[in-house]
CSV table of C-alpha atoms in Angstrom, one decimal:
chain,number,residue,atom,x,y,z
A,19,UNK,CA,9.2,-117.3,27.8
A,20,UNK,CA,8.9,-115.0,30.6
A,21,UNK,CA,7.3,-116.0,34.1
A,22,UNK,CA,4.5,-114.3,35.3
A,23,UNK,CA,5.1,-112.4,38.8
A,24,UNK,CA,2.8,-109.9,40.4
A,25,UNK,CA,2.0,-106.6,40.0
A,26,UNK,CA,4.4,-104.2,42.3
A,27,UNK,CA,1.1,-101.8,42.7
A,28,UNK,CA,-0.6,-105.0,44.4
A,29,UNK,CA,1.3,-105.9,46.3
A,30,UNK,CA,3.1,-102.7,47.6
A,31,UNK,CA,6.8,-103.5,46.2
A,32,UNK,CA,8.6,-100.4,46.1
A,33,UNK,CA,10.0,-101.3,42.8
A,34,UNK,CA,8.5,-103.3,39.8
A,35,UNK,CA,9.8,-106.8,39.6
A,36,UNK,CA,13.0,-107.2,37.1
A,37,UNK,CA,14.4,-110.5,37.3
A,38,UNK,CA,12.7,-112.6,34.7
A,39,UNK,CA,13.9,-116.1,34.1
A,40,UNK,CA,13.4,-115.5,30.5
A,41,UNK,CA,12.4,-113.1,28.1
A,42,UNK,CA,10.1,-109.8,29.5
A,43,UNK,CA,6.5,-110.0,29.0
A,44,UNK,CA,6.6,-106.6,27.0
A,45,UNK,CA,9.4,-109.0,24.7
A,46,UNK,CA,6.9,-111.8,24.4
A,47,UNK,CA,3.7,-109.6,23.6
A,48,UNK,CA,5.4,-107.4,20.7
A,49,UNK,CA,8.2,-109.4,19.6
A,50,UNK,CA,10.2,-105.9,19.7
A,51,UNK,CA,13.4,-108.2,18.7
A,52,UNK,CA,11.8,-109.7,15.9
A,53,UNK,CA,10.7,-105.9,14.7
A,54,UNK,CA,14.0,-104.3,15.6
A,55,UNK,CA,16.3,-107.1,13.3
A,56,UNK,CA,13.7,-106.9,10.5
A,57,UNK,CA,16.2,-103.8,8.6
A,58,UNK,CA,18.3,-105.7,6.0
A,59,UNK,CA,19.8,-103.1,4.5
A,60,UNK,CA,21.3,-102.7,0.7
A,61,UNK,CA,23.6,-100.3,0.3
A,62,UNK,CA,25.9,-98.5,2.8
A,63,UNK,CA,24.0,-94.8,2.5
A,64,UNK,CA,22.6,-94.0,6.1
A,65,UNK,CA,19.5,-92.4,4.4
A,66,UNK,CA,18.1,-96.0,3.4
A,67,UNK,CA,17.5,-97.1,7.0
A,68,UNK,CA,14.6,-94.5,7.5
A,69,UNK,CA,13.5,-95.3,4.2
A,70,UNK,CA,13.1,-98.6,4.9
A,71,UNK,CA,12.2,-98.8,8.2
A,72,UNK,CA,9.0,-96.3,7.0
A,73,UNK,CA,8.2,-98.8,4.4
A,74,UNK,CA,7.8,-101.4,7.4
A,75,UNK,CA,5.7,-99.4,9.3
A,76,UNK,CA,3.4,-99.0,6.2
A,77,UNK,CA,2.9,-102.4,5.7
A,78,UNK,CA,2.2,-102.8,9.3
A,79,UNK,CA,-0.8,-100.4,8.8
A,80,UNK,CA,-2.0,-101.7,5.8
A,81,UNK,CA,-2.2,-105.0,8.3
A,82,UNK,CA,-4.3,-103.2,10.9
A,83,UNK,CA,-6.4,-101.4,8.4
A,84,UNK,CA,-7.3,-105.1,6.5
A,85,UNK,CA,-8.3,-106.3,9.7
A,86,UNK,CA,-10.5,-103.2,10.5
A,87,UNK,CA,-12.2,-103.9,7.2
A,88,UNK,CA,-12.4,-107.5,7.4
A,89,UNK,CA,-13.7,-106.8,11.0
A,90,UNK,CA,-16.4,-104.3,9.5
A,91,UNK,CA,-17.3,-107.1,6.4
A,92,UNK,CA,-18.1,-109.7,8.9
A,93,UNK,CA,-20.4,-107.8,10.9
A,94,UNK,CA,-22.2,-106.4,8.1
A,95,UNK,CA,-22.8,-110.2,6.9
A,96,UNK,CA,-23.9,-110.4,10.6
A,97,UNK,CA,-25.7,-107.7,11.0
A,98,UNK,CA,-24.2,-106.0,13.3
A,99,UNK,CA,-23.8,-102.7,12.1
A,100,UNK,CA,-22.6,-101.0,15.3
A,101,UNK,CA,-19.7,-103.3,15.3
A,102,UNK,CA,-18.8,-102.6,11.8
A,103,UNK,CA,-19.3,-98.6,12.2
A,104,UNK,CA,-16.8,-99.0,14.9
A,105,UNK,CA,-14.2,-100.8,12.8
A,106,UNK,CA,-14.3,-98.7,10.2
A,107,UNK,CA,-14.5,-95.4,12.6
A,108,UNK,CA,-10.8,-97.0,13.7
A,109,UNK,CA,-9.7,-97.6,10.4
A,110,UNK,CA,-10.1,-93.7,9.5
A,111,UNK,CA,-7.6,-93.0,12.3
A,112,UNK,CA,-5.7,-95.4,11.1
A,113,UNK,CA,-5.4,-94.1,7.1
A,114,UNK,CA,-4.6,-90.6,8.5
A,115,UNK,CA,-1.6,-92.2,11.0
A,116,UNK,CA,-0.1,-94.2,7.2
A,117,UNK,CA,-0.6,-91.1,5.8
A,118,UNK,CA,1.6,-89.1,8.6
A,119,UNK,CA,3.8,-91.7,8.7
A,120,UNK,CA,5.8,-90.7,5.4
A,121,UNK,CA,6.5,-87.2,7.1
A,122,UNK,CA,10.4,-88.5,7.7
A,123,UNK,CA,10.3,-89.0,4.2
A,124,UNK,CA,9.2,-85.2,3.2
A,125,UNK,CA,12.7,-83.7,2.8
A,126,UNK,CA,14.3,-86.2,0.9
A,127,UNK,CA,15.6,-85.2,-2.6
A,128,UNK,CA,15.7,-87.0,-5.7
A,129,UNK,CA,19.7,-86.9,-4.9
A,130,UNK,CA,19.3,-88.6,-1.7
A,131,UNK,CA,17.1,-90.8,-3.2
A,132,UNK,CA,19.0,-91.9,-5.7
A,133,UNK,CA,22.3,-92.7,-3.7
A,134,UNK,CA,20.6,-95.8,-2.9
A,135,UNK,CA,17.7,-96.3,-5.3
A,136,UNK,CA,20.1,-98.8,-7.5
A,137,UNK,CA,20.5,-101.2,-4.8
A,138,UNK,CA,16.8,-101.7,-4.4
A,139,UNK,CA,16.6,-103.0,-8.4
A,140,UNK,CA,13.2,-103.6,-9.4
A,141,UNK,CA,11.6,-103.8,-6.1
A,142,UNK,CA,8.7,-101.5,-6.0
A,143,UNK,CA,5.5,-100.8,-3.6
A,144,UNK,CA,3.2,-102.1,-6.5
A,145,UNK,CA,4.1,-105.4,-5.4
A,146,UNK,CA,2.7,-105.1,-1.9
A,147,UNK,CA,0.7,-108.2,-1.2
A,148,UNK,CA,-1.3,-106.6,1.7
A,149,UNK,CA,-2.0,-103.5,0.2
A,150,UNK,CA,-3.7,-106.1,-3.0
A,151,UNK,CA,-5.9,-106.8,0.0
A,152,UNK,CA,-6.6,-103.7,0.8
A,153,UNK,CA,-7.5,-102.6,-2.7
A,154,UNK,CA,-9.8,-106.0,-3.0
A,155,UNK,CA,-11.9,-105.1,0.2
A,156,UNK,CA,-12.6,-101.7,-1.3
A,157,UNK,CA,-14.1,-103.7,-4.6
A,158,UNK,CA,-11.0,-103.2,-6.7
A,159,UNK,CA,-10.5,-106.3,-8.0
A,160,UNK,CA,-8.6,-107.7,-10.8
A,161,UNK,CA,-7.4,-111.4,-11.5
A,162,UNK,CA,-3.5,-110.5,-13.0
A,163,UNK,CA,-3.0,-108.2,-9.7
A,164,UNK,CA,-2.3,-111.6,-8.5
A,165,UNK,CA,0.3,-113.1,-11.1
A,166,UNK,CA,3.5,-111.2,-8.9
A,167,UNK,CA,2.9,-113.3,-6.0
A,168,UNK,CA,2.5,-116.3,-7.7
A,169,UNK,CA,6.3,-117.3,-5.8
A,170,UNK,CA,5.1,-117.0,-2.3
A,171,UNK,CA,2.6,-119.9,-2.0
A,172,UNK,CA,1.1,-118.8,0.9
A,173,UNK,CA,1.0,-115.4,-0.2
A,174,UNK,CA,-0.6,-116.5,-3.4
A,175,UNK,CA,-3.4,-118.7,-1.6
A,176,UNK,CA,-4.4,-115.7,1.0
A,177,UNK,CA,-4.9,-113.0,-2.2
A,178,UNK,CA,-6.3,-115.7,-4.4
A,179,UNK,CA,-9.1,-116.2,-1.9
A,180,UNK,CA,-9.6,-112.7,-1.4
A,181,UNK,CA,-10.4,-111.9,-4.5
A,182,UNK,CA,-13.3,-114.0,-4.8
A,183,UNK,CA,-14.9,-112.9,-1.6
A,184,UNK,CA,-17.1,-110.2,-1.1
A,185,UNK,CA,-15.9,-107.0,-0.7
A,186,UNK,CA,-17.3,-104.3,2.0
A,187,UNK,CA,-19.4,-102.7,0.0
A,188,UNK,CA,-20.9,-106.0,-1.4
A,189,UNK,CA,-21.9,-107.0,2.2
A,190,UNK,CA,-23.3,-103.9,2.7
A,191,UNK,CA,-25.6,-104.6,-0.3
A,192,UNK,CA,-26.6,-107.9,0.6
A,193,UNK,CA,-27.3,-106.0,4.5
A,194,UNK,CA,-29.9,-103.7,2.2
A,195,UNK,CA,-31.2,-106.5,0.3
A,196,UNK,CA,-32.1,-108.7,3.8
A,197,UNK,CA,-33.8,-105.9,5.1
A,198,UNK,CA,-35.8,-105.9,2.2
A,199,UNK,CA,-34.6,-103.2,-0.1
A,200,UNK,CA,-34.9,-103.1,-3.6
A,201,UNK,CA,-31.2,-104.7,-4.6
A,202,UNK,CA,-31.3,-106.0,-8.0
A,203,UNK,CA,-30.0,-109.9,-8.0
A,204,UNK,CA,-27.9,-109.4,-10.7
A,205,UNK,CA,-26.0,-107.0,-8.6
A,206,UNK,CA,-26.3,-109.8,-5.2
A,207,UNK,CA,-25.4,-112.5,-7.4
A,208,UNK,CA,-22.6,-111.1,-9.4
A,209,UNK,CA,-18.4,-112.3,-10.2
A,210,UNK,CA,-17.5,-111.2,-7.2
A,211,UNK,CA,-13.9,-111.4,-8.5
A,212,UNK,CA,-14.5,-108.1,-10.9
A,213,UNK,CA,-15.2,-104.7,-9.9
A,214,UNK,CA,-18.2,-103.8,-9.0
A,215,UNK,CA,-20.3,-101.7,-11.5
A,216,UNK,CA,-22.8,-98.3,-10.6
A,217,UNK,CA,-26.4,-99.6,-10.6
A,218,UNK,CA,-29.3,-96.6,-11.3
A,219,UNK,CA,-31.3,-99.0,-8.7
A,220,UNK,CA,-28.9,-99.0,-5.8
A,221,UNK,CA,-28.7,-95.3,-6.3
A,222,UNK,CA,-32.7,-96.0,-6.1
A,223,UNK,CA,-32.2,-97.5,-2.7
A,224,UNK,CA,-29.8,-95.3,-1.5
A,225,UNK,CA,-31.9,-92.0,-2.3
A,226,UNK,CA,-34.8,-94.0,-0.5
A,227,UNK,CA,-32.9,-94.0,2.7
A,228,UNK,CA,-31.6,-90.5,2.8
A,229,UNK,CA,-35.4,-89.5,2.5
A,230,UNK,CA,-36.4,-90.9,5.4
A,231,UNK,CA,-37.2,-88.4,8.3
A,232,UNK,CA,-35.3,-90.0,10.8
A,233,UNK,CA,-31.7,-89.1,10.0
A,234,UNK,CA,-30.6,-90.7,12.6
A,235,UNK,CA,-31.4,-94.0,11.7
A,236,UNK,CA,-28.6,-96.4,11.4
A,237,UNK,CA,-28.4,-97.1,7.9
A,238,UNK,CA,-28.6,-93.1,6.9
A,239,UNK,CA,-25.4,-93.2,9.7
A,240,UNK,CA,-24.0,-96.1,7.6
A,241,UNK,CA,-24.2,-94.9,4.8
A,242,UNK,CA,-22.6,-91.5,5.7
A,243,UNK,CA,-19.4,-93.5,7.6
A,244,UNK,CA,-19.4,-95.5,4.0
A,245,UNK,CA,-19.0,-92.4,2.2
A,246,UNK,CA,-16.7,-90.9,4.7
A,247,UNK,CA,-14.0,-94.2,4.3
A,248,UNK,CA,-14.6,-94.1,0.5
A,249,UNK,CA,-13.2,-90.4,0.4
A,250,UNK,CA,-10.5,-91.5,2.8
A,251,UNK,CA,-9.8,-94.4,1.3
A,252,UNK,CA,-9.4,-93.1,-2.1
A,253,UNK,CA,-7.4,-90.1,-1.2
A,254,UNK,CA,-4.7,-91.9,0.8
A,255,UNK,CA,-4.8,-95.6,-0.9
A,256,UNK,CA,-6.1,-96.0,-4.4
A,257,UNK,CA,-5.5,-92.0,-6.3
A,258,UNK,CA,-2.9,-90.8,-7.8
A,259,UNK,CA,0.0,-88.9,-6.2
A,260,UNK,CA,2.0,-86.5,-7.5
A,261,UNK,CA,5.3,-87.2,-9.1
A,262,UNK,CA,8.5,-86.7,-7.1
A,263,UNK,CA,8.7,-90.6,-7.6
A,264,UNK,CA,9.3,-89.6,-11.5
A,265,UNK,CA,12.2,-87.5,-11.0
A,266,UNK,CA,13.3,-89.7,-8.5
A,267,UNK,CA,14.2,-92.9,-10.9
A,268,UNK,CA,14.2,-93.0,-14.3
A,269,UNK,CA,13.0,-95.9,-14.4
A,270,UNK,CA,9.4,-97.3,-15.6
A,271,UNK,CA,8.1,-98.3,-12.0
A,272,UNK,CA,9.9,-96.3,-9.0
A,273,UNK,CA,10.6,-98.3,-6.0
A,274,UNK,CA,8.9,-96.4,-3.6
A,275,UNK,CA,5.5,-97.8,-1.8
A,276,UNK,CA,1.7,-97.4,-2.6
A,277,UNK,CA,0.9,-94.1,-0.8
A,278,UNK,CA,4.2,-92.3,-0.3
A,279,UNK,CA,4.5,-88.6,-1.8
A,280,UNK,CA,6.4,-90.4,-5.0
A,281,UNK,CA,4.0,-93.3,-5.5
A,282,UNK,CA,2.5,-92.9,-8.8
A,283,UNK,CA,-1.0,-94.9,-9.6
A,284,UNK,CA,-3.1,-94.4,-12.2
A,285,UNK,CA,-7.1,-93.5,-11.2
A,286,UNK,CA,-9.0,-96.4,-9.1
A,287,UNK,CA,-12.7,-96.3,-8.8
A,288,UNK,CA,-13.7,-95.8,-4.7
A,289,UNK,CA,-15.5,-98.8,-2.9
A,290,UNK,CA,-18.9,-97.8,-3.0
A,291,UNK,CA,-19.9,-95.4,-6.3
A,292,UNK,CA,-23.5,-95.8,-5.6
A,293,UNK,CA,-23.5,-94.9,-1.7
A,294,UNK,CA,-24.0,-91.5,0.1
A,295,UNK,CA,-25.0,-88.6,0.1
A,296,UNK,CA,-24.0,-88.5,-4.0
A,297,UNK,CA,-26.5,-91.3,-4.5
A,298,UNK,CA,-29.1,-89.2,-2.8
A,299,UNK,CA,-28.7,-86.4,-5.1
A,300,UNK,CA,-28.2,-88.8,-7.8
A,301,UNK,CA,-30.1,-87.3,-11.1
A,302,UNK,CA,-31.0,-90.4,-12.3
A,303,UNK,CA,-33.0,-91.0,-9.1
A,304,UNK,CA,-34.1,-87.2,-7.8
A,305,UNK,CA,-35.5,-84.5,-10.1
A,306,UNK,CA,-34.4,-80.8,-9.3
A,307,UNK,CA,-38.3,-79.7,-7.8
A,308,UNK,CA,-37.8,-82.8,-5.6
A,309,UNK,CA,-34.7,-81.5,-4.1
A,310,UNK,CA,-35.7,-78.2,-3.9
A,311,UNK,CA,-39.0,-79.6,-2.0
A,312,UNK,CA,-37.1,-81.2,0.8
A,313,UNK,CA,-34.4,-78.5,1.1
A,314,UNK,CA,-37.3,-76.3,1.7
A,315,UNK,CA,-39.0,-78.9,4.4
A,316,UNK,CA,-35.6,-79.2,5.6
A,317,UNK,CA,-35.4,-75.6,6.2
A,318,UNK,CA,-38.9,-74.9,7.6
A,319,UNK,CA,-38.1,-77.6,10.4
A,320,UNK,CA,-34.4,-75.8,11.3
A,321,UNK,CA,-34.9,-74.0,14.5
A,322,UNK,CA,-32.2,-71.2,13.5
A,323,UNK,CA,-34.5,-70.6,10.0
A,324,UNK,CA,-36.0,-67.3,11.4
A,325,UNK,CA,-32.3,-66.0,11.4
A,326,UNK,CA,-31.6,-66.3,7.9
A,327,UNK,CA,-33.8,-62.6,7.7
A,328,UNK,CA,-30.8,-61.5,9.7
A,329,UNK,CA,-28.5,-61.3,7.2
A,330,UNK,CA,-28.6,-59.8,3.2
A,331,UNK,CA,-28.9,-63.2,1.3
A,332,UNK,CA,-30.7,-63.2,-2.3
A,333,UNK,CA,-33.3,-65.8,-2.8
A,334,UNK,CA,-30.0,-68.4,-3.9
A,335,UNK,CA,-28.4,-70.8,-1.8
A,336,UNK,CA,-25.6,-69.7,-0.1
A,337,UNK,CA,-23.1,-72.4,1.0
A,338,UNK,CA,-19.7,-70.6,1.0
A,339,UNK,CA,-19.1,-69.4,4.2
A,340,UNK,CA,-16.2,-68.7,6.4
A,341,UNK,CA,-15.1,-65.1,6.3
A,342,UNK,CA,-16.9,-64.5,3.2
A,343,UNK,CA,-20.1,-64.7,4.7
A,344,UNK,CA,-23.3,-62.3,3.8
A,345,UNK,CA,-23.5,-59.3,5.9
A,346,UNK,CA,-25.9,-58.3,9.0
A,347,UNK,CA,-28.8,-56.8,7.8
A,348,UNK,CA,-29.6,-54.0,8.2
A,349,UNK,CA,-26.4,-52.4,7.6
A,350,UNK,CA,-26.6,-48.4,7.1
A,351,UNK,CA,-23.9,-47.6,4.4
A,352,UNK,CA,-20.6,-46.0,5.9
A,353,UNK,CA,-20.5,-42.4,5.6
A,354,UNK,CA,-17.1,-42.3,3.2
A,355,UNK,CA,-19.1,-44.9,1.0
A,356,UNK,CA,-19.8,-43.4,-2.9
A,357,UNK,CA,-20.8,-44.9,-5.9
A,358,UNK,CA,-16.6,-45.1,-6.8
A,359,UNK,CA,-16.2,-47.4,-3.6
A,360,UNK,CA,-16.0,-50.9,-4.3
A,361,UNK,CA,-18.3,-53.2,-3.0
A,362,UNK,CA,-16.7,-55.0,0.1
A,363,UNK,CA,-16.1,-59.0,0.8
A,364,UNK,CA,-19.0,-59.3,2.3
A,365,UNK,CA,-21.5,-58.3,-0.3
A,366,UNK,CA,-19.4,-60.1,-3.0
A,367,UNK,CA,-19.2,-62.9,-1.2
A,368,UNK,CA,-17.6,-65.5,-2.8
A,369,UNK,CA,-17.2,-63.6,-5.4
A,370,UNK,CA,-14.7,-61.3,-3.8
A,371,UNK,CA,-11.7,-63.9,-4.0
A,372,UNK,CA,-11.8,-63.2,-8.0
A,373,UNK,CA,-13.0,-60.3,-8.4
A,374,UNK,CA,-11.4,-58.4,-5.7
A,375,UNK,CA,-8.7,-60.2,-6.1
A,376,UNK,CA,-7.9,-59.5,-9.4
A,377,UNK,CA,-8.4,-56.0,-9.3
A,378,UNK,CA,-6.2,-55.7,-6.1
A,379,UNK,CA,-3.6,-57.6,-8.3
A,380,UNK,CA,-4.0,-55.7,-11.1
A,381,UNK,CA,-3.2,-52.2,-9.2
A,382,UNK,CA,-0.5,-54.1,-7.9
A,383,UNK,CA,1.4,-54.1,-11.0
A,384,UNK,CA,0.9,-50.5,-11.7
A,385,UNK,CA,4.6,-48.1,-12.2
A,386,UNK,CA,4.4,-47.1,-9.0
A,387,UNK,CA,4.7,-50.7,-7.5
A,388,UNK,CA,8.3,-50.3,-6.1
A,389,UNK,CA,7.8,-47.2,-4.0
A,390,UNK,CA,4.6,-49.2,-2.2
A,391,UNK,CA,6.4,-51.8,-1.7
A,392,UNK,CA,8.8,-49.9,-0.1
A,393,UNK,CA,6.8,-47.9,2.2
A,394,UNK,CA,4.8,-51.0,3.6
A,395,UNK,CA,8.2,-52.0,4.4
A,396,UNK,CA,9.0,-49.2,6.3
A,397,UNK,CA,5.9,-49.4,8.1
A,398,UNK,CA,6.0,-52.3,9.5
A,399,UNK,CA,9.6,-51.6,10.7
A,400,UNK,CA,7.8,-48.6,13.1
């Protein structure tokens, strides 16, 4: 162990102290030797080092991102909301960081792959013990995801208990149900070692919330961080990939990890099917006129609804904007425009990426194709 000494800055040493009896107190905090002796390698191909060594640093996140979410379940059983908004505010950073971290990884061919694939044998990310956790926090449970750890005692015991604890989304139900919302107690009360089934009346309770006029209120804000992780978490943990990881191996289960660009998994169901802004516009809870009557109340309270006269819109809904948005109104017609000249992006709209589109692609292919080409070409060379 290493001895403390003081901090140069404090006392005004011109250099930081480097004579340490033992090991540094950067050594002791990370265990940097431990880490850096972990890589065991298999086979004598130099690719399988980086292959490895980004397998590691998944797992690693997987660990932070459990603890964000057991962080976030324990609050909510608290309720402490803000504590558990901020864990799982972290925990987004954190999926986006395991999803960047298989960028070494994005040039490697099924060749490379394959020169040291054998010498993994039937290792394969599906047997991640930490990423079972993950999965069980987001409510995806199931008893035989346990039966491949059932060598690693300690292993066994942590997933074991897991399982039968509540997931994030069931303390967020119970959170609704103390504050006296309508949570059925079949739902409160259920095997919390199966998956958790869509109830109409949660969507009920849900829809309840998003009505109120405060949006600001802290579970509308919950409930929109909820649906934010859900999408995360689905898209970078618990969907399906595509398939380099099929060309890579031919065999049944390809030894590459949960979440790489070859991990193949079939469909999971996302932690909370009833939450959001989808359970808001649930139709088993909200009727088309009711929508319509709040978009409109919605509208009439924006302070930028007098602009909407500013611009040609029909009496539709108009989402789609970007460069395709509606024109200035009013807009006197061009002088060169005729009854022969298409309508433009702008009064298409949306419409204008097919239908414009296909007519540009259309002309495209007409005989006369090469010698366009060709003068574009020599355009852009002026």
């Amino acid at each position: 162990m290493s001895t403390n000494h003081p901090d140069p800055e404090a006392t005004g040493a011109d250099t930081p102290y480097l004579d340490f009896a033992g090991t540094t107190p950067y050594e002791d905090y990370v265990q940097a030797d431990v880490l850096t002796h972990l890589q065991h390698l298999r086979s004598d191909d130099p690719g399988e080092m980086v292959f490895l060594v980004t397998t590691q640093v998944m797992e690693l996140w997987f660990t932070v991102i459990v603890h964000e979410w057991e962080t976030a379940t324990r609050a909510l059983r608290e309720d402490r909301i803000p504590v558990a908004r901020d864990a799982l505010k972290r925990s987004l950073r954190e999926l986006e960081a395991l999803n960047e971290s298989w960028r070494p990884l994005a040039g490697l061919t099924p060749a490379q792959f394959n020169s040291y694939r054998g010498s993994l044998g039937e290792g394969s990310g599906f047997q991640s013990a930490m990423y079972r956790r993950m999965e069980f926090l987001l409510g995806d449970k199931s008893a035989s995801m346990l039966v491949p750890h059932r060598g690693a005692p300690r292993v066994y015991a942590e997933l074991e208990k897991a399982l039968g604890e509540p997931s994030l989304y069931d303390e967020t139900l119970a959170l609704l149900a103390r504050r006296g919302y309508a949570i059925p107690e079949e739902v409160i009360n259920r095997d919390l070692t199966q998956r958790y089934v869509p109830s109409p009346e949660v969507e009920a309770v849900w829809a309840e919330i998003y009505a109120s006029d405060d949006q600001n209120d802290e579970l509308v804000r919950l409930g929109e961080l909820l649906t934010t992780w859900a999408s995360w978490s689905g898209a970078g943990a618990t969907t399906t990939w595509s398939p380099p990881g099929a060309r890579w191996a031919p065999r049944p289960v390809p030894a590459v990890p949960p979440g790489s660009p070859g991990w193949r998994s079939a469909p999971r169901r996302t932690c909370s099917p009833s939450c959001g802004r989808r359970a808001a516009m649930s139709e088993t809870t909200t009727t088309a006129e009711d929508l319509r009557a709040r978009a409109l109340k919605l509208d009439a309270a924006d302070p930028l609804a007098d602009r909407r006269k500013l611009f040609a819109l029909d009496d539709g809904v108009y989402l789609d904007g970007n460069s395709l948005g509606a024109l200035p109104r009013p807009r006197p017609p061009p002088a060169c425009r005729t009854s022969l000249t298409p309508p433009s992006g702008g009064e298409l709209r949306i419409r204008s990426w097919g239908e414009r589109l296909v007519d540009r692609a259309r002309a495209d292919r007409g005989p006369d194709r090469p010698a366009r080409r060709g003068r574009r070409r020599a355009d852009r060379r002026r």
